[in-house]
Tab-separated table of C-alpha atoms in Angstrom:
chain	number	residue	atom	x	y	z
L	21	MET	CA	-0.320	0.310	-0.028
L	22	GLN	CA	1.064	3.149	-0.940
L	23	VAL	CA	1.522	6.030	2.065
L	24	TRP	CA	1.149	9.356	0.892
L	25	ARG	CA	3.482	11.279	2.928
L	26	ILE	CA	2.417	15.446	3.238
L	27	THR	CA	4.969	17.847	4.895
L	28	ALA	CA	3.916	20.695	7.226
L	29	SER	CA	5.160	23.032	4.378
L	30	GLU	CA	2.923	22.028	1.983
L	31	ILE	CA	-0.264	22.338	4.642
L	32	CYS	CA	0.806	25.702	4.928
L	33	CYS	CA	1.163	26.582	1.522
L	34	SER	CA	-2.397	24.745	0.946
L	35	ALA	CA	-3.662	26.944	3.859
L	36	CYS	CA	-2.263	29.757	2.353
L	37	ILE	CA	-3.971	29.154	-0.984
L	38	PHE	CA	-7.334	28.248	0.471
L	39	PHE	CA	-7.531	31.521	2.682
L	40	SER	CA	-5.788	33.691	-0.319
L	41	ILE	CA	-9.169	32.276	-2.573
L	42	ASN	CA	-11.779	32.999	-0.197
L	43	ARG	CA	-10.243	36.640	0.923
L	44	ASN	CA	-10.195	37.370	-3.028
L	45	LYS	CA	-13.769	35.754	-2.960
L	46	GLU	CA	-14.866	38.377	-0.108
L	47	LYS	CA	-13.428	41.117	-2.074
L	48	LEU	CA	-15.031	40.356	-4.870
L	49	ASN	CA	-18.151	39.578	-3.512
L	50	TRP	CA	-17.838	43.038	-1.353
L	51	LEU	CA	-17.419	44.973	-4.873
L	52	THR	CA	-20.033	42.991	-6.489
L	53	SER	CA	-22.516	44.170	-4.151
L	54	LYS	CA	-22.112	48.019	-4.547
L	55	PRO	CA	-25.411	49.417	-6.640
L	56	LEU	CA	-22.770	50.765	-9.304
L	57	PHE	CA	-21.031	47.864	-10.028
L	58	GLY	CA	-20.215	47.472	-13.437
L	59	LYS	CA	-22.192	50.315	-14.674
L	60	SER	CA	-20.149	52.569	-16.998
L	61	ILE	CA	-20.968	56.590	-16.260
L	62	VAL	CA	-19.847	59.719	-17.863
L	63	VAL	CA	-19.749	62.838	-15.734
L	64	THR	CA	-19.666	66.057	-17.576
L	65	ARG	CA	-18.755	68.815	-14.787
L	66	ASP	CA	-15.271	70.976	-14.407
L	67	VAL	CA	-11.882	69.300	-13.985
L	68	ASP	CA	-12.669	69.643	-10.131
L	69	SER	CA	-15.921	68.964	-9.915
L	70	ASN	CA	-15.119	65.737	-12.179
L	71	ALA	CA	-12.927	64.256	-9.720
L	72	ASP	CA	-15.348	64.782	-6.796
L	73	PHE	CA	-18.123	62.918	-8.574
L	74	ALA	CA	-15.737	60.091	-10.187
L	75	ALA	CA	-14.276	59.402	-6.241
L	76	ARG	CA	-18.094	58.522	-5.333
L	77	ILE	CA	-18.737	56.874	-8.488
L	78	ILE	CA	-15.845	54.343	-7.914
L	79	SER	CA	-17.131	54.214	-4.112
L	80	LYS	CA	-19.896	52.658	-5.234
L	81	GLY	CA	-18.467	50.624	-7.461
L	82	GLY	CA	-18.792	51.903	-10.792
L	83	ASN	CA	-16.602	53.147	-13.587
L	84	PRO	CA	-16.415	57.136	-14.283
L	85	ILE	CA	-15.822	58.576	-17.255
L	86	GLU	CA	-14.482	61.877	-16.985
L	87	PHE	CA	-15.343	64.444	-19.957
L	88	THR	CA	-14.802	68.095	-19.350
L	89	THR	CA	-17.307	70.776	-20.522
L	90	ILE	CA	-16.879	73.744	-18.394
L	91	LYS	CA	-14.295	75.245	-16.603
L	92	ILE	CA	-14.925	77.775	-13.551
L	93	LYS	CA	-13.647	80.812	-14.021
L	94	PRO	CA	-13.064	83.076	-10.998
L	95	LEU	CA	-14.073	86.919	-10.781
L	96	THR	CA	-12.292	87.933	-7.910
L	97	GLN	CA	-10.133	90.439	-9.235
L	98	THR	CA	-13.109	92.985	-10.547
L	99	ASN	CA	-13.201	95.839	-8.206
L	100	LYS	CA	-16.825	94.878	-7.011
L	101	PHE	CA	-15.625	91.934	-5.490
L	102	LEU	CA	-12.288	93.636	-3.969
L	103	LYS	CA	-14.607	96.607	-2.697
L	104	THR	CA	-17.394	94.179	-1.319
L	105	LEU	CA	-14.588	92.501	0.031
L	106	THR	CA	-13.208	95.243	2.247
L	107	LYS	CA	-16.848	95.755	3.952
L	108	ILE	CA	-17.437	92.432	4.253
L	109	ALA	CA	-17.784	92.512	8.140
L	110	GLU	CA	-20.913	95.431	7.675
L	111	TYR	CA	-23.607	92.262	6.302
L	112	ASP	CA	-25.555	90.224	8.293
L	113	TRP	CA	-25.837	87.287	6.570
L	114	ILE	CA	-23.644	86.006	3.629
L	115	ILE	CA	-24.830	83.564	1.195
L	116	PHE	CA	-23.233	80.857	-0.853
L	117	THR	CA	-24.900	79.464	-3.212
L	118	SER	CA	-22.668	76.792	-4.621
L	119	ALA	CA	-19.899	74.797	-3.448
L	120	ASN	CA	-17.718	76.495	-5.951
L	121	SER	CA	-18.224	80.235	-4.369
L	122	VAL	CA	-16.956	78.526	-1.310
L	123	ASN	CA	-13.655	77.716	-2.692
L	124	ILE	CA	-13.057	80.180	-4.881
L	125	PHE	CA	-13.655	82.804	-1.629
L	126	PHE	CA	-11.820	81.401	0.483
L	127	ASP	CA	-8.776	80.979	-1.665
L	128	VAL	CA	-8.801	84.577	-1.610
L	129	LEU	CA	-8.414	84.831	1.946
L	130	GLN	CA	-5.913	82.318	1.956
L	131	ARG	CA	-3.897	84.700	-0.505
L	132	LEU	CA	-4.129	87.701	1.434
L	133	ASN	CA	-3.437	85.838	4.819
L	134	LYS	CA	-7.033	86.138	6.085
L	135	ASP	CA	-9.542	83.726	7.513
L	136	ALA	CA	-13.190	83.277	8.552
L	137	ARG	CA	-12.946	86.218	11.234
L	138	VAL	CA	-13.471	88.287	8.563
L	139	PHE	CA	-17.131	87.510	8.428
L	140	ALA	CA	-17.324	89.200	12.145
L	141	SER	CA	-20.902	88.175	13.501
L	142	ALA	CA	-22.711	87.896	10.529
L	143	LYS	CA	-24.428	84.717	9.705
L	144	ILE	CA	-23.850	82.215	7.390
L	145	ALA	CA	-26.351	80.747	4.752
L	146	ALA	CA	-25.491	77.436	2.385
L	147	ILE	CA	-27.256	76.623	-0.780
L	148	GLY	CA	-27.207	72.571	0.317
L	149	SER	CA	-25.519	70.131	1.958
L	150	GLU	CA	-22.194	69.912	-0.365
L	151	THR	CA	-22.111	73.847	0.273
L	152	ALA	CA	-22.235	73.482	3.818
L	153	ALA	CA	-19.495	70.448	3.773
L	154	LYS	CA	-17.406	72.673	1.921
L	155	LEU	CA	-17.956	75.424	4.049
L	156	SER	CA	-17.299	73.008	6.923
L	157	LYS	CA	-13.804	72.250	5.713
L	158	PHE	CA	-12.755	76.022	6.490
L	159	ALA	CA	-14.358	75.720	10.120
L	160	ILE	CA	-17.780	77.405	9.408
L	161	ILE	CA	-20.644	75.591	10.369
L	162	ALA	CA	-23.473	77.093	8.186
L	163	ASP	CA	-26.343	78.459	10.376
L	164	PHE	CA	-28.963	77.668	7.572
L	165	VAL	CA	-29.048	75.147	5.205
L	166	PRO	CA	-32.455	74.990	3.053
L	167	SER	CA	-34.586	71.373	3.055
L	168	ALA	CA	-34.467	71.846	-0.896
L	169	PHE	CA	-31.360	72.768	-2.701
L	170	THR	CA	-32.702	75.457	-4.872
L	171	SER	CA	-32.196	79.687	-4.901
L	172	LYS	CA	-36.111	79.326	-4.609
L	173	GLU	CA	-36.084	77.338	-1.637
L	174	LEU	CA	-33.039	78.947	-0.045
L	175	GLY	CA	-34.436	82.478	-0.279
L	176	LYS	CA	-38.037	81.599	0.654
L	177	GLN	CA	-36.876	79.285	3.731
L	178	LEU	CA	-34.716	81.804	4.949
L	179	ILE	CA	-37.255	84.825	4.853
L	180	ASN	CA	-39.066	82.570	7.109
L	181	PHE	CA	-36.375	81.611	9.100
L	182	ALA	CA	-34.807	85.063	10.260
L	183	ASN	CA	-36.163	88.493	10.087
L	184	LEU	CA	-34.684	89.926	7.247
L	185	GLN	CA	-36.232	93.691	7.485
L	186	GLY	CA	-33.469	96.173	6.807
L	187	ARG	CA	-30.652	93.320	7.134
L	188	LYS	CA	-27.574	93.824	4.662
L	189	VAL	CA	-27.473	90.030	2.944
L	190	LEU	CA	-24.567	89.260	0.710
L	191	LEU	CA	-24.941	87.107	-1.867
L	192	LEU	CA	-21.701	85.257	-3.322
L	193	ARG	CA	-22.783	83.635	-6.622
L	194	SER	CA	-22.273	82.757	-10.378
L	195	GLN	CA	-22.556	85.648	-12.995
L	196	LEU	CA	-25.102	83.165	-14.647
L	197	ALA	CA	-27.352	82.262	-11.480
L	198	SER	CA	-30.446	83.886	-11.647
L	199	SER	CA	-32.104	86.879	-9.836
L	200	GLU	CA	-35.156	84.969	-8.307
L	201	MET	CA	-33.521	84.832	-4.577
L	202	SER	CA	-32.477	88.350	-4.743
L	203	LYS	CA	-36.109	89.342	-5.578
L	204	LEU	CA	-37.604	87.206	-2.942
L	205	LEU	CA	-34.753	88.695	-0.127
L	206	GLU	CA	-35.868	92.206	-1.691
L	207	ASN	CA	-39.511	91.642	-1.272
L	208	ALA	CA	-38.944	90.436	2.352
L	209	ALA	CA	-37.413	94.357	2.804
L	210	ALA	CA	-33.526	92.935	2.569
L	211	LYS	CA	-30.660	95.166	1.994
L	212	VAL	CA	-29.140	92.748	-0.863
L	213	ASP	CA	-25.542	93.034	-2.781
L	214	ASN	CA	-25.306	90.251	-5.715
L	215	VAL	CA	-21.462	89.656	-6.117
L	216	PRO	CA	-20.135	87.165	-8.981
L	217	VAL	CA	-17.027	85.411	-7.851
L	218	TYR	CA	-16.932	83.328	-10.879
L	219	THR	CA	-18.579	82.380	-14.256
L	220	ILE	CA	-18.701	79.376	-16.311
L	221	ALA	CA	-17.230	79.075	-19.693
L	222	THR	CA	-17.129	76.109	-21.937
L	223	VAL	CA	-14.462	73.362	-22.885
L	224	LYS	CA	-13.803	72.037	-25.973
L	225	SER	CA	-12.627	68.543	-25.422
L	226	LYS	CA	-12.118	65.547	-27.800
L	227	CYS	CA	-15.706	63.954	-28.542
L	228	SER	CA	-14.016	61.341	-30.581
L	229	PRO	CA	-13.410	58.488	-28.021
L	230	LEU	CA	-16.307	58.988	-26.403
L	231	LEU	CA	-18.714	58.881	-29.216
L	232	GLU	CA	-17.378	55.423	-29.868
L	233	LYS	CA	-17.997	54.080	-26.127
L	234	ILE	CA	-21.706	55.389	-26.758
L	235	LYS	CA	-21.945	53.632	-29.998
L	236	GLU	CA	-20.686	50.498	-28.797
L	237	GLY	CA	-23.122	50.303	-26.062
L	238	LYS	CA	-20.040	50.799	-23.199
L	239	ILE	CA	-22.116	53.514	-21.542
L	240	ASP	CA	-24.837	53.131	-18.891
L	241	TRP	CA	-25.143	56.695	-17.854
L	242	ARG	CA	-24.709	60.148	-18.935
């Protein structure tokens, strides 16, 4: 009768292979259980926003395809912005209408060796949770965030939240934003200053690779 002899090193090696296979299987199961697993999604924002959004897609198991269509251009060298910056402590409310406005405004403060103390006693409002999260990175907790993240709702809900009669309100916004919120606040007797901190320009990107993927049916969402 033939006797098979297995050495300790062979047992150890087999165990390593077994555990390695199981660990890889667990990783695969973890990945395939994610809601966007196997989905290719085109993101069409500016470079920075694309990177942030792509990271969120990856965390959900998806495959982001970044296709830049716009560029954020700061307007912080305009006379209007620079003049506003010198008197910013005079405002009762300062409203950030996007995460871009937060990034650009605080970039200017840092270059001037200033920080959030320039706001003095002003209250801070953010248009949504993403904008509020950006503010928190600069140690600012928004005093007000509406339940619905639109300019109209921010205006309507802020009027109900605070007495704005005679109050000085600063809107730090995109040059292309509508005047709807401004009109709502002015109708509530607030003294509103609209100050664009950035504008949006289109960017020409090479479309051929993306079009090929679309034609081949390799894009799930865009």
